[in-house]
One Martini backbone bead per residue (centre of mass of N, CA, C, O) as a GRO file, in nm:
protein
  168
    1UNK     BB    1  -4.376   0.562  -7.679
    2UNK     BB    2  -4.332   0.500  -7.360
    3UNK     BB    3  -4.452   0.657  -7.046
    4UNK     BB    4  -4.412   0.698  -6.776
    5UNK     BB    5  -4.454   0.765  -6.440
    6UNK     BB    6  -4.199   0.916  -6.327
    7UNK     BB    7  -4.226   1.164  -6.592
    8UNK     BB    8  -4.445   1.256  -6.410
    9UNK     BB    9  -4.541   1.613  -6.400
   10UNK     BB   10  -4.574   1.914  -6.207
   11UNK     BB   11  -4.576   2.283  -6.378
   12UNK     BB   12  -4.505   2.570  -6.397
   13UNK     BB   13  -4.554   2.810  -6.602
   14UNK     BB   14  -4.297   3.019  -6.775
   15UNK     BB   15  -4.105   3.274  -6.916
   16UNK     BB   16  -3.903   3.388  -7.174
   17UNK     BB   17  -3.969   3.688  -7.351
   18UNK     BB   18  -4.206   3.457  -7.527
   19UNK     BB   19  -4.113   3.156  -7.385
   20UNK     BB   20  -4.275   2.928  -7.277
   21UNK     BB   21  -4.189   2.725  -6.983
   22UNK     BB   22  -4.054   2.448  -6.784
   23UNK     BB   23  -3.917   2.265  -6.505
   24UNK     BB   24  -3.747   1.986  -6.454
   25UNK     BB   25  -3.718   1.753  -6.245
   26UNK     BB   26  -3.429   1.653  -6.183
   27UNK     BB   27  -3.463   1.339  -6.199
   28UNK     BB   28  -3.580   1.335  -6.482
   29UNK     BB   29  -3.311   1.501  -6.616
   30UNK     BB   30  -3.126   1.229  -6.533
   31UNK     BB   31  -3.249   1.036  -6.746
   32UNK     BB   32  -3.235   1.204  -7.005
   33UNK     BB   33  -2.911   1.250  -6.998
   34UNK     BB   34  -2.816   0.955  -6.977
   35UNK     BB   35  -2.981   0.858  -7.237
   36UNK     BB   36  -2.840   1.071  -7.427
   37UNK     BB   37  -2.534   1.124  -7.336
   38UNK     BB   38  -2.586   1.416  -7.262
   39UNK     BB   39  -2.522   1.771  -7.057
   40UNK     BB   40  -2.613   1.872  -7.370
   41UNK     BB   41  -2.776   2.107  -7.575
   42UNK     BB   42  -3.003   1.945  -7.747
   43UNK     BB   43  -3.310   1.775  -7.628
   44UNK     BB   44  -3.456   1.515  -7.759
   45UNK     BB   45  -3.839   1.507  -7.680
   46UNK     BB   46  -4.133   1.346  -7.546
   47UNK     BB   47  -4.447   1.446  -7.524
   48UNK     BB   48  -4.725   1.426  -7.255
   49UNK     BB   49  -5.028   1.604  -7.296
   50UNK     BB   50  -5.337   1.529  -7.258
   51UNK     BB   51  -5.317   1.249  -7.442
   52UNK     BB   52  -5.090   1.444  -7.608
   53UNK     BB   53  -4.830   1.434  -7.847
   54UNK     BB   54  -4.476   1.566  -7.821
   55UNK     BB   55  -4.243   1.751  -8.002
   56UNK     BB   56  -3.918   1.835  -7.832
   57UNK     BB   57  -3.684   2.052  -7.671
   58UNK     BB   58  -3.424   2.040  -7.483
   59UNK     BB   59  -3.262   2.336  -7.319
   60UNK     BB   60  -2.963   2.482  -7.263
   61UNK     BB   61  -3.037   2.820  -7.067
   62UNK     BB   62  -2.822   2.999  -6.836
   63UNK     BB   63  -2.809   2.708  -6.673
   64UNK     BB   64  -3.072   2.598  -6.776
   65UNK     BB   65  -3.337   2.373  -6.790
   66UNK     BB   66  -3.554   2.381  -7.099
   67UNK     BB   67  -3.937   2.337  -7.142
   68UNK     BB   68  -4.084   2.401  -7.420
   69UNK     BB   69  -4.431   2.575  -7.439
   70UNK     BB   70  -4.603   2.562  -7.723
   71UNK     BB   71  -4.889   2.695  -7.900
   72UNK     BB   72  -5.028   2.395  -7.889
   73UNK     BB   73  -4.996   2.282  -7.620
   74UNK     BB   74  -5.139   2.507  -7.456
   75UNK     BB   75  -5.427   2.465  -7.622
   76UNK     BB   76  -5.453   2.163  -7.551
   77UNK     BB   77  -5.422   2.249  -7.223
   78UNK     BB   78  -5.588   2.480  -7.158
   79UNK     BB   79  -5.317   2.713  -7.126
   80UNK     BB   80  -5.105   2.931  -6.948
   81UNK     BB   81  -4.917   3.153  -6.799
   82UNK     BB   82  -4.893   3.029  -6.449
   83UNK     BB   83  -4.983   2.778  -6.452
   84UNK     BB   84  -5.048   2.456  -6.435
   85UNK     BB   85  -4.925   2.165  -6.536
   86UNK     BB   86  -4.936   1.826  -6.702
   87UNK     BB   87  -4.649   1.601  -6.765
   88UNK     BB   88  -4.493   1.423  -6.972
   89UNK     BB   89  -4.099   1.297  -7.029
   90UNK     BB   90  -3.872   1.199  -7.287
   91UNK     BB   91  -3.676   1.061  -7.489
   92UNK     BB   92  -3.575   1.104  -7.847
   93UNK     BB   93  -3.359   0.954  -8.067
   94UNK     BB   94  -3.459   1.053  -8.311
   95UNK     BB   95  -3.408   1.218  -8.582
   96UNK     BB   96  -3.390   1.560  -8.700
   97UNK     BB   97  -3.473   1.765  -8.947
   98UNK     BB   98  -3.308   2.058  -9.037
   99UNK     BB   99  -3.441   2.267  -9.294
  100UNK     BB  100  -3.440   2.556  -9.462
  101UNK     BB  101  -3.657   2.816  -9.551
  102UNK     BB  102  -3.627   2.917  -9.859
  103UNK     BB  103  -3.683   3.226  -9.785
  104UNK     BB  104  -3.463   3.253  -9.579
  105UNK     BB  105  -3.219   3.179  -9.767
  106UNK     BB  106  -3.296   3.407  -9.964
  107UNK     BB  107  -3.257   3.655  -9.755
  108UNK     BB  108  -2.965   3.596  -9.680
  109UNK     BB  109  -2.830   3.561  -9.969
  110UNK     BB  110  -2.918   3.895 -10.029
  111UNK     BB  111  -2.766   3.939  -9.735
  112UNK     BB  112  -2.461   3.985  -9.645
  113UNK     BB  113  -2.442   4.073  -9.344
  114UNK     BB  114  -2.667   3.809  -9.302
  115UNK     BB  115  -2.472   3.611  -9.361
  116UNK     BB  116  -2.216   3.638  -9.207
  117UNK     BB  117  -2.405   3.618  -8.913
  118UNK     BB  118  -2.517   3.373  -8.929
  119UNK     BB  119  -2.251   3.210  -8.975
  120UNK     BB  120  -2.155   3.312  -8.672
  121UNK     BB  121  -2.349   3.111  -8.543
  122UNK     BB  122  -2.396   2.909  -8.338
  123UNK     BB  123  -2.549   2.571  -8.455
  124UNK     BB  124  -2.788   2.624  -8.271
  125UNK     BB  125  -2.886   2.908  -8.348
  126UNK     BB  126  -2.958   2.847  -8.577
  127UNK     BB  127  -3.173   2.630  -8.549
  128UNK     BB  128  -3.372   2.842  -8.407
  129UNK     BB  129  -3.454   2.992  -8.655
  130UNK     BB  130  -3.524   2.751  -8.837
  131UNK     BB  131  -3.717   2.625  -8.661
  132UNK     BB  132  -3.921   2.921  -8.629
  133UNK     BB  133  -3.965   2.927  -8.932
  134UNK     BB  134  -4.076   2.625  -8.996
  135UNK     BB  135  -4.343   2.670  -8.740
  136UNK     BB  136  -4.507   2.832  -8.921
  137UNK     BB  137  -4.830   2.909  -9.110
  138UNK     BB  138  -4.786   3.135  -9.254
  139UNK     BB  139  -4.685   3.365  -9.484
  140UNK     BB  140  -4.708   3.631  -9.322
  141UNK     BB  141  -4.548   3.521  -9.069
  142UNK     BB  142  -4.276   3.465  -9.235
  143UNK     BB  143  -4.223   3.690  -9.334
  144UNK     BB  144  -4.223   3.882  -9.062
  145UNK     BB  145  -3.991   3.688  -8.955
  146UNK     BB  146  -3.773   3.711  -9.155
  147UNK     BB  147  -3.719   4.034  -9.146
  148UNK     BB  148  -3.671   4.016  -8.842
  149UNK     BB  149  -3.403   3.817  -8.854
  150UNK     BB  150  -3.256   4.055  -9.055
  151UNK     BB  151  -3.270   4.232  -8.831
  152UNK     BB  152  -3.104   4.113  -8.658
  153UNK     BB  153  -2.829   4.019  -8.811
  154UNK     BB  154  -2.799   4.336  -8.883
  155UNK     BB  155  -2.887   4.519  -8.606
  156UNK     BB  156  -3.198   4.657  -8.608
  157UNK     BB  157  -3.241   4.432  -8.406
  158UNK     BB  158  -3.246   4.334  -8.081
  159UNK     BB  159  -3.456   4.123  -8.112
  160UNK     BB  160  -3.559   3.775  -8.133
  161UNK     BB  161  -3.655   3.466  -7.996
  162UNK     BB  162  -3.532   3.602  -7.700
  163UNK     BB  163  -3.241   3.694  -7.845
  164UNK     BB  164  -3.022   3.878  -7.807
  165UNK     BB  165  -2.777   4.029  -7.919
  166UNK     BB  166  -2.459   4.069  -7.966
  167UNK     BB  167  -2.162   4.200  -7.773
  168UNK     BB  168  -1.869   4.318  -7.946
   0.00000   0.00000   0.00000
């Protein structure tokens, strides 16, 4: 797929949480939104960046759009938060399946309490548990980040990849 040169923009990259993110130029930002033909996300994106393509998803959160730089990327153009970084960006159609990491869901069905509340998420916010758990690379971190997970859910963590949880 081939990325435009209006695509191309450089943007200082900020946090949010543990998410490092930039925010996308408006200009560009309608063009993705027109392309994807919706204006609610999240929008499957194709990134370029330093001669290297990555998929990520454009995110609407908190009334702004967030286009998140994880950590291949970042090391990929040897940046960190604070940086400036220079990158284009493109609508991605290909559909991407997100099936849930055999462990997590095991792990789920295991506390009733962590089903139920799983359950009752808006399936954004499910998919970004699953999508977190299973771009995860080690045994160690899976194990670790699924306990964080059903600790969020079941209310003994307050936070897990940078969301609050809900207060009922």
């Amino acid at each position: 797929m081939k990325h435009p040169a209006e695509n191309r923009f450089t943007a200082t990259i900020k946090i949010i949480g543990i998410n490092p993110f930039v925010v996308v130029p408006e200009s560009i930002l309608k063009s993705i939104i027109e392309k994807a033909e919706r204006d609610k996300g999240p929008i499957p994106v194709q990134i370029k960046l330093y001669g290297l393509r990555f998929v990520q998803t454009l995110v609407l959160y908190g009334g702004d759009w967030r286009l998140y730089i994880n950590t291949p990327m970042l090391k990929a153009a040897r940046k960190r938060v604070g940086d400036e970084i220079t990158l284009s960006v493109i609508f991605d159609p290909i559909e991407r399946p997100n099936t849930i990491h055999p462990k997590l869901e095991a792990a789920i069905a295991a506390n009733a309490i962590a089903k139920v509340k799983f359950e009752e998420l808006a399936p954004s916010q499910q998919k970004e548990i699953i999508r977190y758990i299973n771009h995860l690379k080690t045994e160690d971190s899976i194990a670790r980040n699924i306990q964080r997970a059903i600790q969020f859910l079941t209310g003994e963590r307050e936070v897990f990849i940078g969301r609050e949880k809900s207060k009922e």
